[in-house]
Amino acid sequence: MSTGTAGMLLKLIKFAAVCVAFIAGVSHAAAHGERAQEPYLRTRTVQFYDVHFSKTEVKVNERFELTGKFRLMQDWPDAVTPPDIVFVSSISPGPTIARIETYLNGWPARQSFARLELGRDYEFRMVLEGRTPGSSHIHPSISIKGSGPLVGPGQWVNISGEAHSFAFPIKTMTGLQIEDLQTFGLAHAVGWHLAWLAVAAAWLSFWLARPLILPRWLVLQKGREDLLISLRDTGAGIIVSAIVLVMVFGGYVRASAEYPYNVPLQSGLNRVAPLPASPAYAEIKVISATYDVPGRSMRLATQITNKGSEPLSIGELTTANIRFLNQSLPVAMANVDPSYPRDLIARTGLKLSSDTPINPGETREVRVEATDAVWELERLVSFLTDVDSKFGGLLLLYAPNGERVIAEMGGPIVPVFTELK
């Protein structure tokens, strides 16, 4: 093989490698858009937990449920609009699913909710239906007016079947059975568009067929504006105006006769009470918090007080949908739902300076270490460069009987570039 041929082959191999890397990057970026959000949005606003996907393999027109809970953090960032107007929904890459029903604390969530309370928990349930075949990354979402959507953990849902077989049948309050809502009234809409386009085309053709710019400009220069509009022009304008009025009022009369009962779009706000507050069996104070940049590790010095009547063991730290589990605590590992995204569960787990249960009435200082590359993968370390460098999360503790205690934690955090001893 000549030197020139070898060089060309090497260039082709490099080009192929670049193409493969580009394609892999595009497929990776097809999901996880939440990584573009600022860390303070993901760690100090809404913390999702107990998220469950009933199915990850569905067919077109097959339904599945997305359930879970979320906590509105008490240490809400000042830069984020409070949850005064909130809409509960799901996020997918385009119209790949259809949302059939949504509930918040058992109440229908067709509209937005007003004045959700900070520091309290809410439970959601969504009934979704496969629509477009393919692999879709589905998230629960809490959209806040003024701040946008705050997304929960996303899971890949594979939808099989044919796109043309999707149908969205409903029955109206008058008893009318609509076989497919996505195509209902489409012929009427197309017909009205064509009718209005015909009127517009006729009106433009009437004027475009005549000399326009130069002759009319010359008439204006001679001061004969009275010649610009003839009786024929006036008559044409009256006829077109009459046609427009007949179409508008005739269409209104026909629509009112065909659909006598109409419900306008609802703009009111619902109100729902949060879930009953759990007893504050655990109180957590963050004494110091650091993030070891080279080690990709968040280290916390905490003071935990057990105010309950049962010993408590630290089982999990969750923040921004990432779960750091105490792998030596069986009840914590058993609390991991099989449908929870595996890429959001830290492989190294949670390391504690003291792994023994905290007795009732005891106050103990515990060093908590959460180390994993997921901090970088989820782009959560940029909070170190924010003007408000703080973190937030939930610490889950367990009693011997399996009872779970959820406590908020958070505070300022500073970066370090050497391991702390």
Short mmCIF file of C-alpha atoms in Angstrom, two decimals:
data_model
loop_
_atom_site.label_atom_id
_atom_site.label_comp_id
_atom_site.label_asym_id
_atom_site.label_seq_id
_atom_site.Cartn_x
_atom_site.Cartn_y
_atom_site.Cartn_z
CA MET A 1 0.00 0.00 0.00
CA SER A 2 1.40 3.36 -1.05
CA THR A 3 1.82 6.26 1.34
CA GLY A 4 -0.91 8.25 -0.44
CA THR A 5 -3.39 5.37 -0.23
CA ALA A 6 -2.63 4.83 3.45
CA GLY A 7 -3.14 8.52 4.16
CA MET A 8 -6.47 8.54 2.34
CA LEU A 9 -7.60 5.43 4.25
CA LEU A 10 -6.65 7.08 7.55
CA LYS A 11 -8.68 10.17 6.65
CA LEU A 12 -11.70 8.00 5.79
CA ILE A 13 -11.43 6.19 9.14
CA LYS A 14 -11.25 9.52 10.99
CA PHE A 15 -14.23 10.84 9.04
CA ALA A 16 -16.25 7.71 9.87
CA ALA A 17 -15.33 8.05 13.55
CA VAL A 18 -16.47 11.68 13.57
CA CYS A 19 -19.77 10.71 11.91
CA VAL A 20 -20.39 7.95 14.47
CA ALA A 21 -19.61 10.32 17.33
CA PHE A 22 -21.92 12.96 15.87
CA ILE A 23 -24.78 10.50 15.43
CA ALA A 24 -24.29 9.20 18.97
CA GLY A 25 -24.30 12.74 20.30
CA VAL A 26 -27.49 13.59 18.43
CA SER A 27 -29.29 10.50 19.71
CA HIS A 28 -28.12 11.31 23.23
CA ALA A 29 -29.33 14.89 22.91
CA ALA A 30 -32.69 13.73 21.62
CA ALA A 31 -33.59 13.31 25.27
CA HIS A 32 -32.40 14.89 28.51
CA GLY A 33 -33.23 18.44 27.46
CA GLU A 34 -33.67 19.14 31.16
CA ARG A 35 -29.87 19.22 31.45
CA ALA A 36 -29.96 22.66 29.86
CA GLN A 37 -31.82 24.04 32.88
CA GLU A 38 -29.89 25.79 35.61
CA PRO A 39 -29.01 23.57 38.59
CA TYR A 40 -30.81 25.83 41.06
CA LEU A 41 -34.02 25.23 39.11
CA ARG A 42 -33.60 21.46 39.38
CA THR A 43 -32.35 21.18 42.95
CA ARG A 44 -34.25 23.89 44.82
CA THR A 45 -37.71 24.04 43.28
CA VAL A 46 -39.53 20.74 42.72
CA GLN A 47 -38.27 17.37 43.96
CA PHE A 48 -40.02 14.38 42.41
CA TYR A 49 -40.14 11.03 44.17
CA ASP A 50 -42.04 7.73 43.95
CA VAL A 51 -42.33 8.21 40.18
CA HIS A 52 -43.68 5.09 38.47
CA PHE A 53 -44.30 4.19 34.81
CA SER A 54 -46.86 1.40 34.60
CA LYS A 55 -45.48 0.31 31.20
CA THR A 56 -42.44 1.04 29.08
CA GLU A 57 -43.60 -1.03 26.08
CA VAL A 58 -46.95 0.01 24.61
CA LYS A 59 -48.75 -0.11 21.28
CA VAL A 60 -50.45 2.71 19.43
CA ASN A 61 -53.75 3.43 21.24
CA GLU A 62 -52.60 1.49 24.31
CA ARG A 63 -52.84 3.34 27.60
CA PHE A 64 -50.34 3.51 30.45
CA GLU A 65 -50.10 5.48 33.68
CA LEU A 66 -47.47 7.84 35.02
CA THR A 67 -47.78 8.39 38.76
CA GLY A 68 -45.69 9.95 41.48
CA LYS A 69 -45.31 12.69 44.06
CA PHE A 70 -43.40 15.93 44.29
CA ARG A 71 -42.28 18.29 47.04
CA LEU A 72 -42.24 22.05 46.53
CA MET A 73 -39.05 23.01 48.33
CA GLN A 74 -39.32 25.42 51.22
CA ASP A 75 -36.05 27.14 50.24
CA TRP A 76 -37.54 28.34 46.95
CA PRO A 77 -35.05 30.42 44.88
CA ASP A 78 -35.71 34.16 44.78
CA ALA A 79 -35.06 34.19 41.02
CA VAL A 80 -37.91 31.76 40.33
CA THR A 81 -41.56 32.77 40.28
CA PRO A 82 -43.45 31.18 43.20
CA PRO A 83 -45.89 28.38 42.31
CA ASP A 84 -48.94 30.63 42.31
CA ILE A 85 -50.20 29.26 38.97
CA VAL A 86 -49.19 25.69 38.14
CA PHE A 87 -50.11 23.29 35.36
CA VAL A 88 -49.46 19.55 35.69
CA SER A 89 -48.63 17.75 32.48
CA SER A 90 -46.11 15.51 30.73
CA ILE A 91 -43.30 16.26 28.32
CA SER A 92 -42.49 14.21 25.23
CA PRO A 93 -40.56 14.84 22.00
CA GLY A 94 -43.52 16.02 19.95
CA PRO A 95 -47.00 14.45 19.73
CA THR A 96 -45.77 10.93 20.50
CA ILE A 97 -48.35 10.39 23.26
CA ALA A 98 -51.86 11.58 23.98
CA ARG A 99 -52.79 12.76 27.46
CA ILE A 100 -56.15 11.27 28.38
CA GLU A 101 -56.54 12.20 32.05
CA THR A 102 -54.53 14.04 34.70
CA TYR A 103 -55.17 14.25 38.44
CA LEU A 104 -53.51 16.18 41.25
CA ASN A 105 -54.26 14.81 44.72
CA GLY A 106 -57.25 13.06 43.16
CA TRP A 107 -58.68 16.22 41.58
CA PRO A 108 -59.03 16.50 37.77
CA ALA A 109 -56.17 18.63 36.43
CA ARG A 110 -57.68 19.85 33.17
CA GLN A 111 -56.91 23.43 34.22
CA SER A 112 -54.12 25.15 36.09
CA PHE A 113 -53.96 25.18 39.89
CA ALA A 114 -53.49 28.25 42.05
CA ARG A 115 -51.33 28.87 45.10
CA LEU A 116 -49.61 25.56 45.75
CA GLU A 117 -47.87 25.60 49.13
CA LEU A 118 -44.11 25.53 49.59
CA GLY A 119 -42.74 22.77 51.77
CA ARG A 120 -45.69 20.48 51.04
CA ASP A 121 -46.21 17.35 48.96
CA TYR A 122 -48.58 16.66 46.08
CA GLU A 123 -49.48 13.45 44.27
CA PHE A 124 -50.15 13.24 40.53
CA ARG A 125 -51.55 10.62 38.19
CA MET A 126 -51.60 10.79 34.40
CA VAL A 127 -53.28 8.44 31.97
CA LEU A 128 -51.35 8.52 28.70
CA GLU A 129 -51.82 6.77 25.38
CA GLY A 130 -49.32 5.77 22.70
CA ARG A 131 -49.71 7.81 19.53
CA THR A 132 -46.60 7.89 17.32
CA PRO A 133 -44.43 4.76 16.93
CA GLY A 134 -40.86 4.99 18.13
CA SER A 135 -38.86 5.47 21.32
CA SER A 136 -39.95 8.51 23.31
CA HIS A 137 -38.46 10.03 26.44
CA ILE A 138 -41.42 10.85 28.70
CA HIS A 139 -41.26 13.13 31.74
CA PRO A 140 -43.77 14.37 34.28
CA SER A 141 -43.79 18.15 34.25
CA ILE A 142 -44.81 20.97 36.57
CA SER A 143 -45.16 24.19 34.58
CA ILE A 144 -45.06 27.40 36.60
CA LYS A 145 -46.29 30.67 35.14
CA GLY A 146 -43.33 32.97 34.77
CA SER A 147 -40.71 30.23 35.12
CA GLY A 148 -41.65 27.51 32.64
CA PRO A 149 -41.64 23.71 33.00
CA LEU A 150 -39.79 21.88 35.76
CA VAL A 151 -39.44 18.27 34.69
CA GLY A 152 -39.26 15.06 36.63
CA PRO A 153 -37.34 11.87 35.85
CA GLY A 154 -37.69 10.76 32.24
CA GLN A 155 -38.13 7.19 31.04
CA TRP A 156 -37.88 5.71 27.56
CA VAL A 157 -41.24 4.38 26.39
CA ASN A 158 -41.24 2.25 23.25
CA ILE A 159 -44.39 2.66 21.15
CA SER A 160 -45.04 0.03 18.48
CA GLY A 161 -47.62 -0.17 15.72
CA GLU A 162 -48.66 2.06 12.84
CA ALA A 163 -49.15 5.81 13.19
CA HIS A 164 -52.19 5.83 10.88
CA SER A 165 -54.02 3.42 13.19
CA PHE A 166 -54.17 5.97 16.02
CA ALA A 167 -57.67 7.23 16.81
CA PHE A 168 -58.98 9.49 19.56
CA PRO A 169 -62.70 8.71 19.97
CA ILE A 170 -64.85 10.72 22.37
CA LYS A 171 -68.53 11.17 23.14
CA THR A 172 -69.79 14.73 23.58
CA MET A 173 -72.26 15.86 26.25
CA THR A 174 -75.03 15.88 23.62
CA GLY A 175 -74.42 12.22 22.80
CA LEU A 176 -72.51 12.81 19.56
CA GLN A 177 -69.97 10.05 19.02
CA ILE A 178 -66.75 11.36 17.44
CA GLU A 179 -64.64 8.54 16.07
CA ASP A 180 -61.38 10.50 15.86
CA LEU A 181 -61.00 13.88 17.49
CA GLN A 182 -57.77 14.69 15.62
CA THR A 183 -59.60 14.73 12.25
CA PHE A 184 -63.04 15.89 13.44
CA GLY A 185 -64.16 19.05 11.62
CA LEU A 186 -61.12 19.01 9.36
CA ALA A 187 -63.21 19.08 6.17
CA HIS A 188 -65.15 22.12 7.44
CA ALA A 189 -61.92 23.92 8.29
CA VAL A 190 -60.42 23.20 4.86
CA GLY A 191 -63.67 24.26 3.15
CA TRP A 192 -63.82 27.59 4.98
CA HIS A 193 -60.17 28.29 4.22
CA LEU A 194 -60.75 27.62 0.53
CA ALA A 195 -63.86 29.82 0.51
CA TRP A 196 -62.02 32.76 2.09
CA LEU A 197 -59.05 32.24 -0.21
CA ALA A 198 -61.42 32.35 -3.20
CA VAL A 199 -62.91 35.66 -2.03
CA ALA A 200 -59.45 37.10 -1.42
CA ALA A 201 -58.17 35.89 -4.80
CA ALA A 202 -61.17 37.41 -6.60
CA TRP A 203 -60.71 40.73 -4.82
CA LEU A 204 -56.98 40.87 -5.61
CA SER A 205 -57.51 39.77 -9.20
CA PHE A 206 -60.02 42.58 -9.68
CA TRP A 207 -57.36 45.15 -8.82
CA LEU A 208 -54.27 43.41 -10.21
CA ALA A 209 -55.86 43.09 -13.66
CA ARG A 210 -55.80 46.88 -13.98
CA PRO A 211 -52.89 49.33 -14.30
CA LEU A 212 -51.67 49.91 -10.78
CA ILE A 213 -48.59 51.90 -9.96
CA LEU A 214 -47.44 54.24 -12.72
CA PRO A 215 -50.83 55.29 -14.19
CA ARG A 216 -52.30 55.90 -10.74
CA TRP A 217 -49.23 57.85 -9.69
CA LEU A 218 -49.61 60.09 -12.76
CA VAL A 219 -53.26 60.69 -11.90
CA LEU A 220 -52.24 61.75 -8.39
CA GLN A 221 -49.61 64.09 -9.79
CA LYS A 222 -52.29 65.82 -11.86
CA GLY A 223 -54.51 66.24 -8.80
CA ARG A 224 -57.32 64.05 -10.15
CA GLU A 225 -57.86 61.76 -7.14
CA ASP A 226 -61.52 61.55 -8.11
CA LEU A 227 -60.56 59.34 -11.05
CA LEU A 228 -58.87 56.67 -8.90
CA ILE A 229 -62.13 55.07 -7.71
CA SER A 230 -64.81 54.53 -10.33
CA LEU A 231 -68.45 53.52 -9.91
CA ARG A 232 -67.41 50.07 -11.06
CA ASP A 233 -64.85 49.88 -8.24
CA THR A 234 -67.43 50.99 -5.69
CA GLY A 235 -69.90 48.39 -6.91
CA ALA A 236 -67.30 45.64 -6.71
CA GLY A 237 -66.46 46.67 -3.14
CA ILE A 238 -70.13 46.59 -2.13
CA ILE A 239 -70.58 43.14 -3.66
CA VAL A 240 -67.51 41.71 -1.91
CA SER A 241 -68.56 43.26 1.41
CA ALA A 242 -72.00 41.69 1.06
CA ILE A 243 -70.43 38.30 0.31
CA VAL A 244 -68.22 38.59 3.39
CA LEU A 245 -71.15 39.52 5.64
CA VAL A 246 -73.27 36.67 4.28
CA MET A 247 -70.42 34.19 4.85
CA VAL A 248 -69.79 35.42 8.40
CA PHE A 249 -73.38 35.55 9.60
CA GLY A 250 -74.44 32.53 7.55
CA GLY A 251 -71.60 30.49 9.01
CA TYR A 252 -72.51 31.62 12.51
CA VAL A 253 -76.17 30.66 12.06
CA ARG A 254 -75.27 27.28 10.61
CA ALA A 255 -72.75 26.51 13.36
CA SER A 256 -75.22 27.55 16.08
CA ALA A 257 -77.89 25.29 14.59
CA GLU A 258 -75.54 22.33 14.19
CA TYR A 259 -73.84 22.74 17.59
CA PRO A 260 -76.34 24.45 19.92
CA TYR A 261 -74.38 23.70 23.10
CA ASN A 262 -70.84 25.02 23.40
CA VAL A 263 -68.44 25.11 26.31
CA PRO A 264 -65.81 27.86 26.00
CA LEU A 265 -62.18 27.32 26.87
CA GLN A 266 -61.89 27.37 30.64
CA SER A 267 -59.58 30.06 32.02
CA GLY A 268 -60.37 29.68 35.72
CA LEU A 269 -57.97 28.28 38.29
CA ASN A 270 -58.50 25.28 40.53
CA ARG A 271 -57.36 25.02 44.11
CA VAL A 272 -56.30 21.82 45.81
CA ALA A 273 -55.08 21.10 49.32
CA PRO A 274 -51.66 19.46 49.68
CA LEU A 275 -51.21 15.97 51.02
CA PRO A 276 -51.43 15.71 54.81
CA ALA A 277 -48.19 16.92 56.34
CA SER A 278 -46.00 14.13 57.68
CA PRO A 279 -44.78 14.48 61.27
CA ALA A 280 -41.37 16.16 61.42
CA TYR A 281 -39.61 13.16 62.91
CA ALA A 282 -36.23 14.30 61.57
CA GLU A 283 -34.59 17.71 61.60
CA ILE A 284 -31.53 18.29 59.42
CA LYS A 285 -29.07 21.15 59.59
CA VAL A 286 -26.35 21.47 56.97
CA ILE A 287 -23.22 22.67 58.73
CA SER A 288 -21.11 22.81 55.58
CA ALA A 289 -21.36 21.68 51.97
CA THR A 290 -18.57 21.34 49.41
CA TYR A 291 -18.28 19.94 45.92
CA ASP A 292 -14.98 18.27 45.06
CA VAL A 293 -14.57 19.17 41.40
CA PRO A 294 -11.88 16.61 40.43
CA GLY A 295 -13.52 13.89 42.50
CA ARG A 296 -17.07 14.66 41.33
CA SER A 297 -18.26 14.38 44.88
CA MET A 298 -20.62 16.42 47.04
CA ARG A 299 -19.67 16.25 50.70
CA LEU A 300 -22.01 17.42 53.41
CA ALA A 301 -21.48 17.89 57.12
CA THR A 302 -24.93 17.55 58.67
CA GLN A 303 -26.51 17.56 62.09
CA ILE A 304 -29.49 15.21 62.27
CA THR A 305 -31.94 15.15 65.16
CA ASN A 306 -34.40 12.26 65.58
CA LYS A 307 -37.61 13.71 67.00
CA GLY A 308 -39.62 10.54 66.60
CA SER A 309 -40.13 7.44 68.71
CA GLU A 310 -38.28 5.00 66.41
CA PRO A 311 -34.62 4.76 65.40
CA LEU A 312 -33.95 6.23 61.96
CA SER A 313 -31.42 5.11 59.34
CA ILE A 314 -30.34 7.26 56.41
CA GLY A 315 -31.45 5.55 53.22
CA GLU A 316 -31.28 7.98 50.33
CA LEU A 317 -30.37 11.45 49.13
CA THR A 318 -32.35 12.62 46.10
CA THR A 319 -31.88 15.86 44.21
CA ALA A 320 -32.65 16.90 40.61
CA ASN A 321 -34.17 13.42 40.06
CA ILE A 322 -30.81 11.77 40.89
CA ARG A 323 -30.91 9.17 43.64
CA PHE A 324 -27.95 8.35 45.88
CA LEU A 325 -28.86 5.20 47.81
CA ASN A 326 -27.42 3.74 50.98
CA GLN A 327 -26.67 0.37 49.43
CA SER A 328 -26.11 -1.23 52.83
CA LEU A 329 -29.72 -0.54 53.88
CA PRO A 330 -32.06 -3.18 52.39
CA VAL A 331 -35.23 -1.14 52.87
CA ALA A 332 -33.73 1.73 50.86
CA MET A 333 -32.78 -0.58 47.99
CA ALA A 334 -36.24 -2.16 48.06
CA ASN A 335 -37.77 1.30 47.61
CA VAL A 336 -36.33 1.61 44.10
CA ASP A 337 -39.11 1.18 41.56
CA PRO A 338 -38.16 -1.15 38.67
CA SER A 339 -39.45 1.43 36.19
CA TYR A 340 -37.24 4.23 37.54
CA PRO A 341 -34.60 5.36 34.99
CA ARG A 342 -31.35 3.55 35.77
CA ASP A 343 -29.21 6.42 34.49
CA LEU A 344 -30.54 8.56 37.35
CA ILE A 345 -29.47 6.12 40.08
CA ALA A 346 -25.88 6.76 41.18
CA ARG A 347 -23.83 3.60 40.92
CA THR A 348 -21.55 4.35 43.86
CA GLY A 349 -24.44 5.13 46.17
CA LEU A 350 -24.29 7.14 49.37
CA LYS A 351 -21.40 7.03 51.84
CA LEU A 352 -21.98 7.93 55.49
CA SER A 353 -19.56 8.57 58.33
CA SER A 354 -22.00 6.81 60.67
CA ASP A 355 -24.29 4.11 59.34
CA THR A 356 -25.89 3.07 62.62
CA PRO A 357 -29.49 4.13 63.33
CA ILE A 358 -30.06 7.47 65.04
CA ASN A 359 -31.96 6.82 68.24
CA PRO A 360 -35.05 8.78 69.33
CA GLY A 361 -34.06 12.12 70.83
CA GLU A 362 -30.47 11.80 69.62
CA THR A 363 -28.65 14.53 67.70
CA ARG A 364 -25.75 13.27 65.62
CA GLU A 365 -23.29 14.83 63.23
CA VAL A 366 -23.08 12.77 60.06
CA ARG A 367 -20.85 13.35 57.06
CA VAL A 368 -22.67 12.48 53.85
CA GLU A 369 -20.77 11.86 50.64
CA ALA A 370 -22.45 11.57 47.24
CA THR A 371 -19.86 10.70 44.60
CA ASP A 372 -20.61 9.87 40.99
CA ALA A 373 -19.95 11.04 37.44
CA VAL A 374 -23.67 11.72 37.15
CA TRP A 375 -23.02 15.20 38.59
CA GLU A 376 -21.12 16.03 35.40
CA LEU A 377 -23.37 14.07 33.07
CA GLU A 378 -26.44 15.91 34.34
CA ARG A 379 -24.58 19.26 34.22
CA LEU A 380 -25.31 20.02 37.83
CA VAL A 381 -21.92 21.46 38.78
CA SER A 382 -22.52 24.84 37.15
CA PHE A 383 -24.30 25.94 40.33
CA LEU A 384 -20.78 26.57 41.60
CA THR A 385 -20.56 29.59 39.29
CA ASP A 386 -24.00 31.00 40.10
CA VAL A 387 -24.41 34.18 42.11
CA ASP A 388 -26.61 32.12 44.45
CA SER A 389 -24.52 28.99 44.95
CA LYS A 390 -26.89 26.85 46.96
CA PHE A 391 -28.14 23.29 46.68
CA GLY A 392 -31.25 21.48 47.83
CA GLY A 393 -32.55 17.96 48.12
CA LEU A 394 -34.51 15.43 50.11
CA LEU A 395 -33.02 13.05 52.65
CA LEU A 396 -35.00 9.84 53.12
CA LEU A 397 -34.70 8.04 56.45
CA TYR A 398 -36.26 4.72 57.45
CA ALA A 399 -37.52 3.28 60.72
CA PRO A 400 -37.13 -0.45 61.53
CA ASN A 401 -40.80 -1.03 60.64
CA GLY A 402 -40.20 0.36 57.12
CA GLU A 403 -41.80 3.74 57.77
CA ARG A 404 -40.18 6.44 55.66
CA VAL A 405 -39.38 9.95 56.84
CA ILE A 406 -38.73 12.62 54.21
CA ALA A 407 -36.79 15.70 55.28
CA GLU A 408 -35.64 18.70 53.27
CA MET A 409 -32.03 19.78 53.32
CA GLY A 410 -29.98 22.44 51.60
CA GLY A 411 -27.76 25.45 51.95
CA PRO A 412 -24.72 27.22 50.48
CA ILE A 413 -22.11 25.10 48.73
CA VAL A 414 -18.53 25.93 47.74
CA PRO A 415 -16.17 24.18 45.29
CA VAL A 416 -12.91 22.56 46.31
CA PHE A 417 -10.20 21.20 44.07
CA THR A 418 -8.49 18.83 46.51
CA GLU A 419 -9.98 16.05 48.57
CA LEU A 420 -10.92 17.14 52.09
CA LYS A 421 -9.52 14.97 54.88
#
